[in-house]
Amino acid sequence: MTTNILILCTHNSARSVLAEGMLNHWARQLGADVHAHSAGSAPSGRINPLATEVLQAAGIDTTGHHSKSWDEFTGDAAPRMRVVITVCDSAANETCPYWPGSPVQIHWGYPDPSNAGSNADEKRAAFEATRQAIGERMRALAQLPFDTLDDAQLRAALQSL
């Protein structure tokens, strides 16, 4: 059974998109039955082009990536999430809706690469550094034995990553 993971950031334009791309990439590479989704509480309606650029430069397929509202994942027809991860502090401080299945929730904050530097090269470097940092954690996440962990064990494993 596929383990669905929802990754949230307020605008769903950078960090959550990077995490979705990297987790799905690592799941495919490692043969893990894990699927990442990303969304935002106030989606911007677009993905930051630098997020797409650094993912594509790393060989990640960004086809179908788009900015989504977390409301898409609260209904009965939504995939059941096992884990909900917030990757920006503002999303972590918001009151999240009820997620079907009462998934394990955790916060892994990352600085917003959109706010880094004053020129295009500095911003691109910040996006790449964020992609790498998120990517390493997503690789470790994809390797967890989800089928053998109860919620308490999963929460402890997530906290140790």
mmCIF file with all atom_site columns, C-alpha atoms in Angstrom:
data_model
loop_
_atom_site.group_PDB
_atom_site.id
_atom_site.type_symbol
_atom_site.label_atom_id
_atom_site.label_alt_id
_atom_site.label_comp_id
_atom_site.label_asym_id
_atom_site.label_entity_id
_atom_site.label_seq_id
_atom_site.pdbx_PDB_ins_code
_atom_site.Cartn_x
_atom_site.Cartn_y
_atom_site.Cartn_z
_atom_site.occupancy
_atom_site.B_iso_or_equiv
_atom_site.pdbx_formal_charge
_atom_site.auth_seq_id
_atom_site.auth_comp_id
_atom_site.auth_asym_id
_atom_site.auth_atom_id
_atom_site.pdbx_PDB_model_num
ATOM 1   C CA . MET A 1 1   ? 0.000   0.000  0.000   1.00 0.00 ? 1   MET A CA 1
ATOM 2   C CA . THR A 1 2   ? 1.424   3.384  -1.036  1.00 0.00 ? 2   THR A CA 1
ATOM 3   C CA . THR A 1 3   ? 2.462   5.703  1.779   1.00 0.00 ? 3   THR A CA 1
ATOM 4   C CA . ASN A 1 4   ? 1.209   9.208  0.943   1.00 0.00 ? 4   ASN A CA 1
ATOM 5   C CA . ILE A 1 5   ? 3.023   12.189 2.409   1.00 0.00 ? 5   ILE A CA 1
ATOM 6   C CA . LEU A 1 6   ? 1.714   15.763 2.254   1.00 0.00 ? 6   LEU A CA 1
ATOM 7   C CA . ILE A 1 7   ? 4.291   18.557 2.407   1.00 0.00 ? 7   ILE A CA 1
ATOM 8   C CA . LEU A 1 8   ? 2.978   22.018 3.257   1.00 0.00 ? 8   LEU A CA 1
ATOM 9   C CA . CYS A 1 9   ? 4.287   25.527 2.842   1.00 0.00 ? 9   CYS A CA 1
ATOM 10  C CA . THR A 1 10  ? 2.090   28.608 2.915   1.00 0.00 ? 10  THR A CA 1
ATOM 11  C CA . HIS A 1 11  ? 2.369   29.522 -0.787  1.00 0.00 ? 11  HIS A CA 1
ATOM 12  C CA . ASN A 1 12  ? 3.268   26.116 -2.293  1.00 0.00 ? 12  ASN A CA 1
ATOM 13  C CA . SER A 1 13  ? 5.738   27.788 -4.623  1.00 0.00 ? 13  SER A CA 1
ATOM 14  C CA . ALA A 1 14  ? 9.237   26.796 -3.449  1.00 0.00 ? 14  ALA A CA 1
ATOM 15  C CA . ARG A 1 15  ? 10.145  24.656 -0.408  1.00 0.00 ? 15  ARG A CA 1
ATOM 16  C CA . SER A 1 16  ? 7.153   22.303 -0.501  1.00 0.00 ? 16  SER A CA 1
ATOM 17  C CA . VAL A 1 17  ? 7.543   21.916 -4.268  1.00 0.00 ? 17  VAL A CA 1
ATOM 18  C CA . LEU A 1 18  ? 11.244  21.109 -3.855  1.00 0.00 ? 18  LEU A CA 1
ATOM 19  C CA . ALA A 1 19  ? 10.364  18.515 -1.206  1.00 0.00 ? 19  ALA A CA 1
ATOM 20  C CA . GLU A 1 20  ? 7.632   16.930 -3.338  1.00 0.00 ? 20  GLU A CA 1
ATOM 21  C CA . GLY A 1 21  ? 9.972   16.633 -6.315  1.00 0.00 ? 21  GLY A CA 1
ATOM 22  C CA . MET A 1 22  ? 12.853  15.265 -4.281  1.00 0.00 ? 22  MET A CA 1
ATOM 23  C CA . LEU A 1 23  ? 10.809  12.720 -2.307  1.00 0.00 ? 23  LEU A CA 1
ATOM 24  C CA . ASN A 1 24  ? 9.128   11.366 -5.432  1.00 0.00 ? 24  ASN A CA 1
ATOM 25  C CA . HIS A 1 25  ? 12.535  11.203 -7.135  1.00 0.00 ? 25  HIS A CA 1
ATOM 26  C CA . TRP A 1 26  ? 14.109  9.263  -4.269  1.00 0.00 ? 26  TRP A CA 1
ATOM 27  C CA . ALA A 1 27  ? 11.100  6.969  -3.947  1.00 0.00 ? 27  ALA A CA 1
ATOM 28  C CA . ARG A 1 28  ? 11.472  6.005  -7.627  1.00 0.00 ? 28  ARG A CA 1
ATOM 29  C CA . GLN A 1 29  ? 15.262  5.612  -7.325  1.00 0.00 ? 29  GLN A CA 1
ATOM 30  C CA . LEU A 1 30  ? 15.012  3.465  -4.185  1.00 0.00 ? 30  LEU A CA 1
ATOM 31  C CA . GLY A 1 31  ? 11.934  1.476  -5.205  1.00 0.00 ? 31  GLY A CA 1
ATOM 32  C CA . ALA A 1 32  ? 9.996   2.802  -2.201  1.00 0.00 ? 32  ALA A CA 1
ATOM 33  C CA . ASP A 1 33  ? 6.197   2.735  -2.302  1.00 0.00 ? 33  ASP A CA 1
ATOM 34  C CA . VAL A 1 34  ? 5.989   6.370  -1.181  1.00 0.00 ? 34  VAL A CA 1
ATOM 35  C CA . HIS A 1 35  ? 4.249   9.255  -2.926  1.00 0.00 ? 35  HIS A CA 1
ATOM 36  C CA . ALA A 1 36  ? 4.715   12.926 -2.046  1.00 0.00 ? 36  ALA A CA 1
ATOM 37  C CA . HIS A 1 37  ? 2.121   15.633 -2.552  1.00 0.00 ? 37  HIS A CA 1
ATOM 38  C CA . SER A 1 38  ? 2.594   19.332 -1.814  1.00 0.00 ? 38  SER A CA 1
ATOM 39  C CA . ALA A 1 39  ? 0.150   22.108 -1.071  1.00 0.00 ? 39  ALA A CA 1
ATOM 40  C CA . GLY A 1 40  ? -0.228  25.461 0.640   1.00 0.00 ? 40  GLY A CA 1
ATOM 41  C CA . SER A 1 41  ? -2.699  27.180 2.924   1.00 0.00 ? 41  SER A CA 1
ATOM 42  C CA . ALA A 1 42  ? -2.646  30.249 0.646   1.00 0.00 ? 42  ALA A CA 1
ATOM 43  C CA . PRO A 1 43  ? -1.197  28.960 -2.630  1.00 0.00 ? 43  PRO A CA 1
ATOM 44  C CA . SER A 1 44  ? 0.362   31.577 -4.855  1.00 0.00 ? 44  SER A CA 1
ATOM 45  C CA . GLY A 1 45  ? -1.016  29.982 -8.002  1.00 0.00 ? 45  GLY A CA 1
ATOM 46  C CA . ARG A 1 46  ? 2.466   29.524 -9.440  1.00 0.00 ? 46  ARG A CA 1
ATOM 47  C CA . ILE A 1 47  ? 5.682   27.703 -8.720  1.00 0.00 ? 47  ILE A CA 1
ATOM 48  C CA . ASN A 1 48  ? 8.791   29.830 -8.382  1.00 0.00 ? 48  ASN A CA 1
ATOM 49  C CA . PRO A 1 49  ? 10.716  29.339 -11.650 1.00 0.00 ? 49  PRO A CA 1
ATOM 50  C CA . LEU A 1 50  ? 13.957  28.839 -9.716  1.00 0.00 ? 50  LEU A CA 1
ATOM 51  C CA . ALA A 1 51  ? 12.422  25.857 -7.898  1.00 0.00 ? 51  ALA A CA 1
ATOM 52  C CA . THR A 1 52  ? 11.581  24.294 -11.236 1.00 0.00 ? 52  THR A CA 1
ATOM 53  C CA . GLU A 1 53  ? 15.000  25.189 -12.629 1.00 0.00 ? 53  GLU A CA 1
ATOM 54  C CA . VAL A 1 54  ? 17.028  23.568 -9.837  1.00 0.00 ? 54  VAL A CA 1
ATOM 55  C CA . LEU A 1 55  ? 14.842  20.452 -9.834  1.00 0.00 ? 55  LEU A CA 1
ATOM 56  C CA . GLN A 1 56  ? 15.216  20.040 -13.591 1.00 0.00 ? 56  GLN A CA 1
ATOM 57  C CA . ALA A 1 57  ? 18.977  20.677 -13.392 1.00 0.00 ? 57  ALA A CA 1
ATOM 58  C CA . ALA A 1 58  ? 19.156  17.783 -10.905 1.00 0.00 ? 58  ALA A CA 1
ATOM 59  C CA . GLY A 1 59  ? 17.308  15.526 -13.344 1.00 0.00 ? 59  GLY A CA 1
ATOM 60  C CA . ILE A 1 60  ? 13.926  15.716 -11.597 1.00 0.00 ? 60  ILE A CA 1
ATOM 61  C CA . ASP A 1 61  ? 10.815  15.561 -13.771 1.00 0.00 ? 61  ASP A CA 1
ATOM 62  C CA . THR A 1 62  ? 8.599   18.544 -12.926 1.00 0.00 ? 62  THR A CA 1
ATOM 63  C CA . THR A 1 63  ? 5.790   17.621 -15.303 1.00 0.00 ? 63  THR A CA 1
ATOM 64  C CA . GLY A 1 64  ? 2.471   18.184 -13.583 1.00 0.00 ? 64  GLY A CA 1
ATOM 65  C CA . HIS A 1 65  ? 3.885   20.279 -10.740 1.00 0.00 ? 65  HIS A CA 1
ATOM 66  C CA . HIS A 1 66  ? 1.538   23.134 -9.920  1.00 0.00 ? 66  HIS A CA 1
ATOM 67  C CA . SER A 1 67  ? 0.608   25.252 -6.926  1.00 0.00 ? 67  SER A CA 1
ATOM 68  C CA . LYS A 1 68  ? -2.202  23.557 -4.948  1.00 0.00 ? 68  LYS A CA 1
ATOM 69  C CA . SER A 1 69  ? -4.381  24.363 -1.954  1.00 0.00 ? 69  SER A CA 1
ATOM 70  C CA . TRP A 1 70  ? -4.304  22.075 1.049   1.00 0.00 ? 70  TRP A CA 1
ATOM 71  C CA . ASP A 1 71  ? -8.113  21.947 0.717   1.00 0.00 ? 71  ASP A CA 1
ATOM 72  C CA . GLU A 1 72  ? -7.579  19.443 -2.117  1.00 0.00 ? 72  GLU A CA 1
ATOM 73  C CA . PHE A 1 73  ? -6.339  16.952 0.474   1.00 0.00 ? 73  PHE A CA 1
ATOM 74  C CA . THR A 1 74  ? -9.069  17.223 3.116   1.00 0.00 ? 74  THR A CA 1
ATOM 75  C CA . GLY A 1 75  ? -12.032 15.620 1.331   1.00 0.00 ? 75  GLY A CA 1
ATOM 76  C CA . ASP A 1 76  ? -13.206 12.041 1.250   1.00 0.00 ? 76  ASP A CA 1
ATOM 77  C CA . ALA A 1 77  ? -11.814 11.544 -2.262  1.00 0.00 ? 77  ALA A CA 1
ATOM 78  C CA . ALA A 1 78  ? -8.320  12.716 -1.270  1.00 0.00 ? 78  ALA A CA 1
ATOM 79  C CA . PRO A 1 79  ? -5.567  10.143 -0.818  1.00 0.00 ? 79  PRO A CA 1
ATOM 80  C CA . ARG A 1 80  ? -5.120  9.135  2.809   1.00 0.00 ? 80  ARG A CA 1
ATOM 81  C CA . MET A 1 81  ? -1.961  10.746 4.171   1.00 0.00 ? 81  MET A CA 1
ATOM 82  C CA . ARG A 1 82  ? 0.297   8.889  6.578   1.00 0.00 ? 82  ARG A CA 1
ATOM 83  C CA . VAL A 1 83  ? 2.494   11.946 7.243   1.00 0.00 ? 83  VAL A CA 1
ATOM 84  C CA . VAL A 1 84  ? 1.976   15.714 6.992   1.00 0.00 ? 84  VAL A CA 1
ATOM 85  C CA . ILE A 1 85  ? 5.169   17.789 7.023   1.00 0.00 ? 85  ILE A CA 1
ATOM 86  C CA . THR A 1 86  ? 5.352   21.574 7.240   1.00 0.00 ? 86  THR A CA 1
ATOM 87  C CA . VAL A 1 87  ? 8.513   23.061 5.737   1.00 0.00 ? 87  VAL A CA 1
ATOM 88  C CA . CYS A 1 88  ? 7.990   26.747 6.515   1.00 0.00 ? 88  CYS A CA 1
ATOM 89  C CA . ASP A 1 89  ? 7.447   28.307 9.912   1.00 0.00 ? 89  ASP A CA 1
ATOM 90  C CA . SER A 1 90  ? 4.331   30.238 8.909   1.00 0.00 ? 90  SER A CA 1
ATOM 91  C CA . ALA A 1 91  ? 2.583   27.035 7.771   1.00 0.00 ? 91  ALA A CA 1
ATOM 92  C CA . ALA A 1 92  ? 3.649   25.317 10.990  1.00 0.00 ? 92  ALA A CA 1
ATOM 93  C CA . ASN A 1 93  ? 1.969   28.080 13.011  1.00 0.00 ? 93  ASN A CA 1
ATOM 94  C CA . GLU A 1 94  ? -1.330  27.856 11.141  1.00 0.00 ? 94  GLU A CA 1
ATOM 95  C CA . THR A 1 95  ? -4.258  25.766 12.289  1.00 0.00 ? 95  THR A CA 1
ATOM 96  C CA . CYS A 1 96  ? -4.301  22.874 9.876   1.00 0.00 ? 96  CYS A CA 1
ATOM 97  C CA . PRO A 1 97  ? -7.534  21.343 8.719   1.00 0.00 ? 97  PRO A CA 1
ATOM 98  C CA . TYR A 1 98  ? -8.536  17.832 9.675   1.00 0.00 ? 98  TYR A CA 1
ATOM 99  C CA . TRP A 1 99  ? -6.625  15.348 7.565   1.00 0.00 ? 99  TRP A CA 1
ATOM 100 C CA . PRO A 1 100 ? -8.413  12.067 6.818   1.00 0.00 ? 100 PRO A CA 1
ATOM 101 C CA . GLY A 1 101 ? -6.667  9.248  8.643   1.00 0.00 ? 101 GLY A CA 1
ATOM 102 C CA . SER A 1 102 ? -5.148  11.486 11.352  1.00 0.00 ? 102 SER A CA 1
ATOM 103 C CA . PRO A 1 103 ? -1.605  11.375 9.944   1.00 0.00 ? 103 PRO A CA 1
ATOM 104 C CA . VAL A 1 104 ? 1.572   11.932 11.912  1.00 0.00 ? 104 VAL A CA 1
ATOM 105 C CA . GLN A 1 105 ? 2.488   15.625 11.693  1.00 0.00 ? 105 GLN A CA 1
ATOM 106 C CA . ILE A 1 106 ? 5.965   17.118 11.955  1.00 0.00 ? 106 ILE A CA 1
ATOM 107 C CA . HIS A 1 107 ? 7.695   20.414 11.199  1.00 0.00 ? 107 HIS A CA 1
ATOM 108 C CA . TRP A 1 108 ? 10.993  20.548 9.314   1.00 0.00 ? 108 TRP A CA 1
ATOM 109 C CA . GLY A 1 109 ? 11.656  24.244 8.749   1.00 0.00 ? 109 GLY A CA 1
ATOM 110 C CA . TYR A 1 110 ? 13.845  25.586 5.973   1.00 0.00 ? 110 TYR A CA 1
ATOM 111 C CA . PRO A 1 111 ? 14.698  29.220 5.190   1.00 0.00 ? 111 PRO A CA 1
ATOM 112 C CA . ASP A 1 112 ? 12.850  30.632 2.195   1.00 0.00 ? 112 ASP A CA 1
ATOM 113 C CA . PRO A 1 113 ? 15.336  30.677 -0.705  1.00 0.00 ? 113 PRO A CA 1
ATOM 114 C CA . SER A 1 114 ? 13.165  33.312 -2.409  1.00 0.00 ? 114 SER A CA 1
ATOM 115 C CA . ASN A 1 115 ? 14.399  35.822 0.177   1.00 0.00 ? 115 ASN A CA 1
ATOM 116 C CA . ALA A 1 116 ? 18.087  35.035 -0.286  1.00 0.00 ? 116 ALA A CA 1
ATOM 117 C CA . GLY A 1 117 ? 20.569  37.267 -2.047  1.00 0.00 ? 117 GLY A CA 1
ATOM 118 C CA . SER A 1 118 ? 20.137  40.372 -4.108  1.00 0.00 ? 118 SER A CA 1
ATOM 119 C CA . ASN A 1 119 ? 20.903  39.011 -7.560  1.00 0.00 ? 119 ASN A CA 1
ATOM 120 C CA . ALA A 1 120 ? 19.870  36.064 -9.713  1.00 0.00 ? 120 ALA A CA 1
ATOM 121 C CA . ASP A 1 121 ? 23.040  34.032 -9.071  1.00 0.00 ? 121 ASP A CA 1
ATOM 122 C CA . GLU A 1 122 ? 22.674  34.336 -5.272  1.00 0.00 ? 122 GLU A CA 1
ATOM 123 C CA . LYS A 1 123 ? 19.003  33.336 -5.442  1.00 0.00 ? 123 LYS A CA 1
ATOM 124 C CA . ARG A 1 124 ? 19.780  30.383 -7.720  1.00 0.00 ? 124 ARG A CA 1
ATOM 125 C CA . ALA A 1 125 ? 22.509  29.249 -5.308  1.00 0.00 ? 125 ALA A CA 1
ATOM 126 C CA . ALA A 1 126 ? 20.065  29.530 -2.386  1.00 0.00 ? 126 ALA A CA 1
ATOM 127 C CA . PHE A 1 127 ? 17.483  27.433 -4.236  1.00 0.00 ? 127 PHE A CA 1
ATOM 128 C CA . GLU A 1 128 ? 20.100  24.808 -5.058  1.00 0.00 ? 128 GLU A CA 1
ATOM 129 C CA . ALA A 1 129 ? 21.336  24.687 -1.445  1.00 0.00 ? 129 ALA A CA 1
ATOM 130 C CA . THR A 1 130 ? 17.746  24.329 -0.221  1.00 0.00 ? 130 THR A CA 1
ATOM 131 C CA . ARG A 1 131 ? 17.067  21.584 -2.797  1.00 0.00 ? 131 ARG A CA 1
ATOM 132 C CA . GLN A 1 132 ? 20.137  19.697 -1.610  1.00 0.00 ? 132 GLN A CA 1
ATOM 133 C CA . ALA A 1 133 ? 19.258  20.027 2.088   1.00 0.00 ? 133 ALA A CA 1
ATOM 134 C CA . ILE A 1 134 ? 15.658  18.984 1.515   1.00 0.00 ? 134 ILE A CA 1
ATOM 135 C CA . GLY A 1 135 ? 16.781  16.256 -0.862  1.00 0.00 ? 135 GLY A CA 1
ATOM 136 C CA . GLU A 1 136 ? 18.993  14.567 1.718   1.00 0.00 ? 136 GLU A CA 1
ATOM 137 C CA . ARG A 1 137 ? 16.179  14.473 4.236   1.00 0.00 ? 137 ARG A CA 1
ATOM 138 C CA . MET A 1 138 ? 13.730  13.212 1.595   1.00 0.00 ? 138 MET A CA 1
ATOM 139 C CA . ARG A 1 139 ? 16.155  10.420 0.689   1.00 0.00 ? 139 ARG A CA 1
ATOM 140 C CA . ALA A 1 140 ? 16.231  9.336  4.327   1.00 0.00 ? 140 ALA A CA 1
ATOM 141 C CA . LEU A 1 141 ? 12.444  9.647  4.541   1.00 0.00 ? 141 LEU A CA 1
ATOM 142 C CA . ALA A 1 142 ? 11.965  7.424  1.494   1.00 0.00 ? 142 ALA A CA 1
ATOM 143 C CA . GLN A 1 143 ? 14.059  4.729  3.200   1.00 0.00 ? 143 GLN A CA 1
ATOM 144 C CA . LEU A 1 144 ? 11.853  4.455  6.293   1.00 0.00 ? 144 LEU A CA 1
ATOM 145 C CA . PRO A 1 145 ? 10.051  1.109  6.702   1.00 0.00 ? 145 PRO A CA 1
ATOM 146 C CA . PHE A 1 146 ? 6.577   2.695  6.878   1.00 0.00 ? 146 PHE A CA 1
ATOM 147 C CA . ASP A 1 147 ? 4.767   -0.661 6.858   1.00 0.00 ? 147 ASP A CA 1
ATOM 148 C CA . THR A 1 148 ? 6.458   -1.780 10.067  1.00 0.00 ? 148 THR A CA 1
ATOM 149 C CA . LEU A 1 149 ? 6.115   1.433  12.101  1.00 0.00 ? 149 LEU A CA 1
ATOM 150 C CA . ASP A 1 150 ? 3.165   2.404  14.262  1.00 0.00 ? 150 ASP A CA 1
ATOM 151 C CA . ASP A 1 151 ? 2.462   6.128  14.656  1.00 0.00 ? 151 ASP A CA 1
ATOM 152 C CA . ALA A 1 152 ? 4.626   6.568  17.769  1.00 0.00 ? 152 ALA A CA 1
ATOM 153 C CA . GLN A 1 153 ? 7.569   4.802  16.118  1.00 0.00 ? 153 GLN A CA 1
ATOM 154 C CA . LEU A 1 154 ? 7.055   6.804  12.936  1.00 0.00 ? 154 LEU A CA 1
ATOM 155 C CA . ARG A 1 155 ? 6.976   10.090 14.866  1.00 0.00 ? 155 ARG A CA 1
ATOM 156 C CA . ALA A 1 156 ? 10.249  9.145  16.601  1.00 0.00 ? 156 ALA A CA 1
ATOM 157 C CA . ALA A 1 157 ? 11.837  8.195  13.268  1.00 0.00 ? 157 ALA A CA 1
ATOM 158 C CA . LEU A 1 158 ? 10.733  11.468 11.704  1.00 0.00 ? 158 LEU A CA 1
ATOM 159 C CA . GLN A 1 159 ? 12.124  13.461 14.626  1.00 0.00 ? 159 GLN A CA 1
ATOM 160 C CA . SER A 1 160 ? 15.479  11.734 14.248  1.00 0.00 ? 160 SER A CA 1
ATOM 161 C CA . LEU A 1 161 ? 15.853  12.580 10.527  1.00 0.00 ? 161 LEU A CA 1
#
